[in-house]
Amino acid sequence: DVDPKLLLKVSRSNFPKDMDIKPGMQFSSEMGGKDNVFTVEGVDGGQVNVNGNHPLAGQTLHFNIEIMGIRDATEEELSHGHVHDGSHHH
């Protein structure tokens, strides 16, 4: 889902004066204690519209898959409630 809190209007003054800001440009910025990648969606006067959502946020994704095999769960997997893939141990 698209997070509306990541759709921001940022003052043009927050960017270097000589930077030619265009839609599609990306930059990283800290928000909420973590780094986020933002994409410029447009420039409107002194405001830069940016989107920090994943490019596929809000999109319906369709996958074509082929199931290669099925096996019964092990006793350990049943007791832990999830699959163990050989590298996962408790």
XYZ file of N, CA and C in Angstrom:
270
model
N 0.827 -1.190 0.000
C 0.000 0.000 0.000
C 0.868 1.249 0.000
N 0.347 2.285 -0.583
C 1.034 3.574 -0.587
C 0.877 4.212 0.789
N 1.994 4.660 1.356
C 1.979 5.354 2.641
C 1.924 6.853 2.364
N 0.790 7.505 2.647
C 0.678 8.931 2.346
C 1.691 9.794 3.104
N 2.218 9.287 4.222
C 3.228 10.046 4.976
C 4.541 10.150 4.211
N 4.716 9.327 3.174
C 5.944 9.362 2.378
C 5.776 10.155 1.083
N 4.626 10.793 0.916
C 4.391 11.706 -0.209
C 4.585 13.115 0.338
N 5.703 13.733 -0.014
C 6.090 14.989 0.619
C 6.278 16.114 -0.382
N 6.050 17.324 0.098
C 6.412 18.542 -0.627
C 7.594 19.124 0.126
N 8.728 19.203 -0.556
C 9.966 19.665 0.054
C 10.346 20.992 -0.589
N 10.774 21.922 0.228
C 11.194 23.214 -0.303
C 12.395 23.045 -1.226
N 12.349 23.741 -2.349
C 13.454 23.702 -3.318
C 14.760 24.121 -2.654
N 14.681 24.951 -1.615
C 15.878 25.443 -0.930
C 16.628 24.339 -0.186
N 16.014 23.178 -0.021
C 16.691 22.048 0.630
C 17.654 21.325 -0.304
N 17.636 21.681 -1.573
C 18.499 21.054 -2.567
C 19.590 22.042 -2.971
N 20.735 21.531 -3.446
C 21.783 22.447 -3.927
C 21.237 23.373 -5.020
N 21.643 24.646 -4.970
C 21.128 25.651 -5.908
C 21.410 25.300 -7.359
N 22.564 24.661 -7.613
C 22.936 24.362 -8.999
C 22.381 23.027 -9.497
N 21.615 22.325 -8.664
C 21.069 21.020 -9.054
C 19.848 21.206 -9.954
N 19.864 20.558 -11.097
C 18.737 20.569 -12.027
C 17.802 19.429 -11.632
N 16.801 19.736 -10.851
C 15.904 18.713 -10.303
C 14.856 18.354 -11.348
N 14.765 17.047 -11.635
C 13.830 16.558 -12.650
C 13.081 15.338 -12.117
N 11.853 15.120 -12.597
C 11.116 13.917 -12.213
C 11.920 12.657 -12.529
N 11.857 11.710 -11.605
C 12.579 10.449 -11.763
C 13.890 10.415 -11.003
N 14.427 11.595 -10.660
C 15.665 11.626 -9.875
C 15.399 11.014 -8.508
N 16.405 10.368 -7.955
C 16.263 9.762 -6.634
C 17.358 10.266 -5.713
N 17.019 10.307 -4.432
C 17.991 10.671 -3.409
C 17.628 9.945 -2.123
N 18.601 9.833 -1.247
C 18.411 9.155 0.028
C 18.355 10.198 1.130
N 17.459 9.994 2.078
C 17.332 10.912 3.196
C 16.862 10.138 4.416
N 17.294 10.581 5.586
C 16.874 9.919 6.821
C 15.495 10.431 7.218
N 14.632 9.487 7.576
C 13.288 9.834 8.028
C 12.859 8.780 9.027
N 12.492 9.195 10.216
C 12.067 8.243 11.235
C 13.188 7.338 11.698
N 14.428 7.832 11.652
C 15.562 7.054 12.124
C 16.110 6.051 11.135
N 15.604 6.055 9.909
C 16.140 5.132 8.906
C 16.273 5.850 7.569
N 17.182 5.346 6.744
C 17.376 5.921 5.416
C 16.260 5.467 4.485
N 15.731 6.398 3.727
C 14.704 6.113 2.730
C 15.155 6.659 1.388
N 14.766 5.977 0.335
C 15.016 6.471 -1.017
C 13.753 7.194 -1.471
N 13.932 8.423 -1.927
C 12.828 9.231 -2.420
C 12.999 9.466 -3.913
N 11.880 9.487 -4.621
C 11.875 9.765 -6.052
C 11.171 11.096 -6.283
N 11.801 11.957 -7.064
C 11.184 13.235 -7.416
C 10.058 12.958 -8.408
N 8.863 13.424 -8.064
C 7.714 13.246 -8.955
C 7.399 14.511 -9.738
N 7.887 15.644 -9.261
C 7.641 16.884 -9.979
C 8.162 18.076 -9.205
N 8.278 19.188 -9.910
C 8.693 20.447 -9.302
C 7.586 21.450 -9.577
N 7.097 22.073 -8.517
C 5.999 23.027 -8.632
C 6.435 24.327 -7.969
N 6.998 25.222 -8.757
C 7.503 26.481 -8.211
C 8.640 26.225 -7.242
N 8.462 26.634 -6.007
C 9.494 26.449 -4.990
C 9.372 25.148 -4.233
N 8.479 24.263 -4.682
C 8.262 22.985 -4.007
C 8.675 21.824 -4.905
N 9.268 20.813 -4.287
C 9.630 19.585 -4.990
C 8.755 18.479 -4.419
N 7.977 17.834 -5.263
C 7.114 16.731 -4.835
C 7.916 15.440 -4.899
N 8.048 14.782 -3.737
C 8.835 13.556 -3.672
C 7.996 12.425 -3.089
N 8.376 11.206 -3.447
C 7.659 10.007 -3.022
C 8.670 9.028 -2.449
N 8.489 8.663 -1.176
C 9.380 7.718 -0.519
C 8.856 6.293 -0.513
N 7.747 6.053 -1.200
C 7.203 4.698 -1.285
C 7.994 3.871 -2.295
N 7.956 2.561 -2.122
C 8.550 1.665 -3.110
C 7.827 1.890 -4.439
N 8.539 1.845 -5.561
C 7.889 2.074 -6.862
C 6.692 1.161 -7.134
N 6.644 -0.004 -6.516
C 5.523 -0.923 -6.742
C 4.439 -0.813 -5.668
N 4.598 0.117 -4.728
C 3.589 0.286 -3.673
C 2.247 0.626 -4.310
N 1.208 -0.061 -3.860
C -0.129 0.192 -4.370
C -0.453 -0.503 -5.675
N 0.529 -1.164 -6.263
C 0.313 -1.875 -7.527
C -0.152 -3.303 -7.246
N -0.949 -3.841 -8.129
C -1.323 -5.246 -8.052
C -0.262 -6.043 -8.790
N 0.323 -7.007 -8.097
C 1.373 -7.831 -8.693
C 0.808 -9.202 -9.023
N 1.178 -9.721 -10.166
C 0.761 -11.054 -10.593
C 2.017 -11.882 -10.822
N 2.017 -13.098 -10.321
C 3.158 -13.987 -10.473
C 2.703 -15.274 -11.137
N 3.502 -15.780 -12.041
C 3.299 -17.105 -12.613
C 4.336 -18.006 -11.978
N 3.866 -19.029 -11.283
C 4.795 -19.917 -10.591
C 4.525 -21.361 -10.977
N 5.508 -22.180 -10.745
C 5.365 -23.615 -10.944
C 5.821 -24.295 -9.661
N 4.939 -25.068 -9.053
C 5.287 -25.810 -7.844
C 6.087 -27.026 -8.264
N 7.305 -27.107 -7.744
C 8.232 -28.164 -8.149
C 8.119 -29.410 -7.270
N 7.545 -29.267 -6.088
C 7.413 -30.425 -5.221
C 6.699 -30.054 -3.936
N 6.170 -31.065 -3.282
C 5.475 -30.889 -2.012
C 5.985 -31.961 -1.063
N 6.184 -31.580 0.199
C 6.604 -32.551 1.203
C 5.823 -32.301 2.482
N 5.750 -33.317 3.322
C 5.117 -33.161 4.626
C 6.037 -32.368 5.543
N 5.432 -31.628 6.459
C 6.214 -30.879 7.445
C 6.879 -31.847 8.411
N 8.076 -31.473 8.872
C 8.757 -32.282 9.889
C 8.117 -32.007 11.243
N 8.382 -32.867 12.206
C 7.871 -32.669 13.569
C 8.355 -31.335 14.135
N 9.632 -31.012 13.858
C 10.200 -29.758 14.359
C 9.470 -28.554 13.750
N 9.191 -28.611 12.452
C 8.468 -27.520 11.801
C 7.061 -27.379 12.368
N 6.403 -28.511 12.610
C 5.066 -28.467 13.189
C 5.091 -27.852 14.583
N 6.094 -28.199 15.382
C 6.165 -27.666 16.743
C 6.534 -26.183 16.765
N 7.318 -25.730 15.787
C 7.710 -24.317 15.734
C 6.725 -23.466 14.938
N 5.899 -24.106 14.119
C 4.890 -23.375 13.370
C 5.368 -22.718 12.092
N 6.575 -23.108 11.630
C 7.077 -22.549 10.371
C 8.083 -23.494 9.739
N 8.363 -23.257 8.467
C 9.270 -24.102 7.689
C 10.711 -23.845 8.090
N 11.505 -24.889 8.109
C 12.957 -24.767 8.278
C 13.588 -25.138 6.948
N 14.462 -24.267 6.457
C 15.026 -24.474 5.126
C 16.426 -25.068 5.130
N 16.895 -25.526 6.248
C 18.238 -26.089 6.312
C 19.239 -25.128 6.912
N 19.013 -23.813 6.756
C 19.926 -22.835 7.346
C 19.310 -22.172 8.570
N 18.066 -22.490 8.864
C 17.348 -21.865 9.973
C 17.280 -22.848 11.140
N 17.831 -22.462 12.259
C 17.802 -23.322 13.448
C 17.463 -22.488 14.669
N 16.895 -23.145 15.679
C 16.570 -22.466 16.950
C 17.539 -22.894 18.009
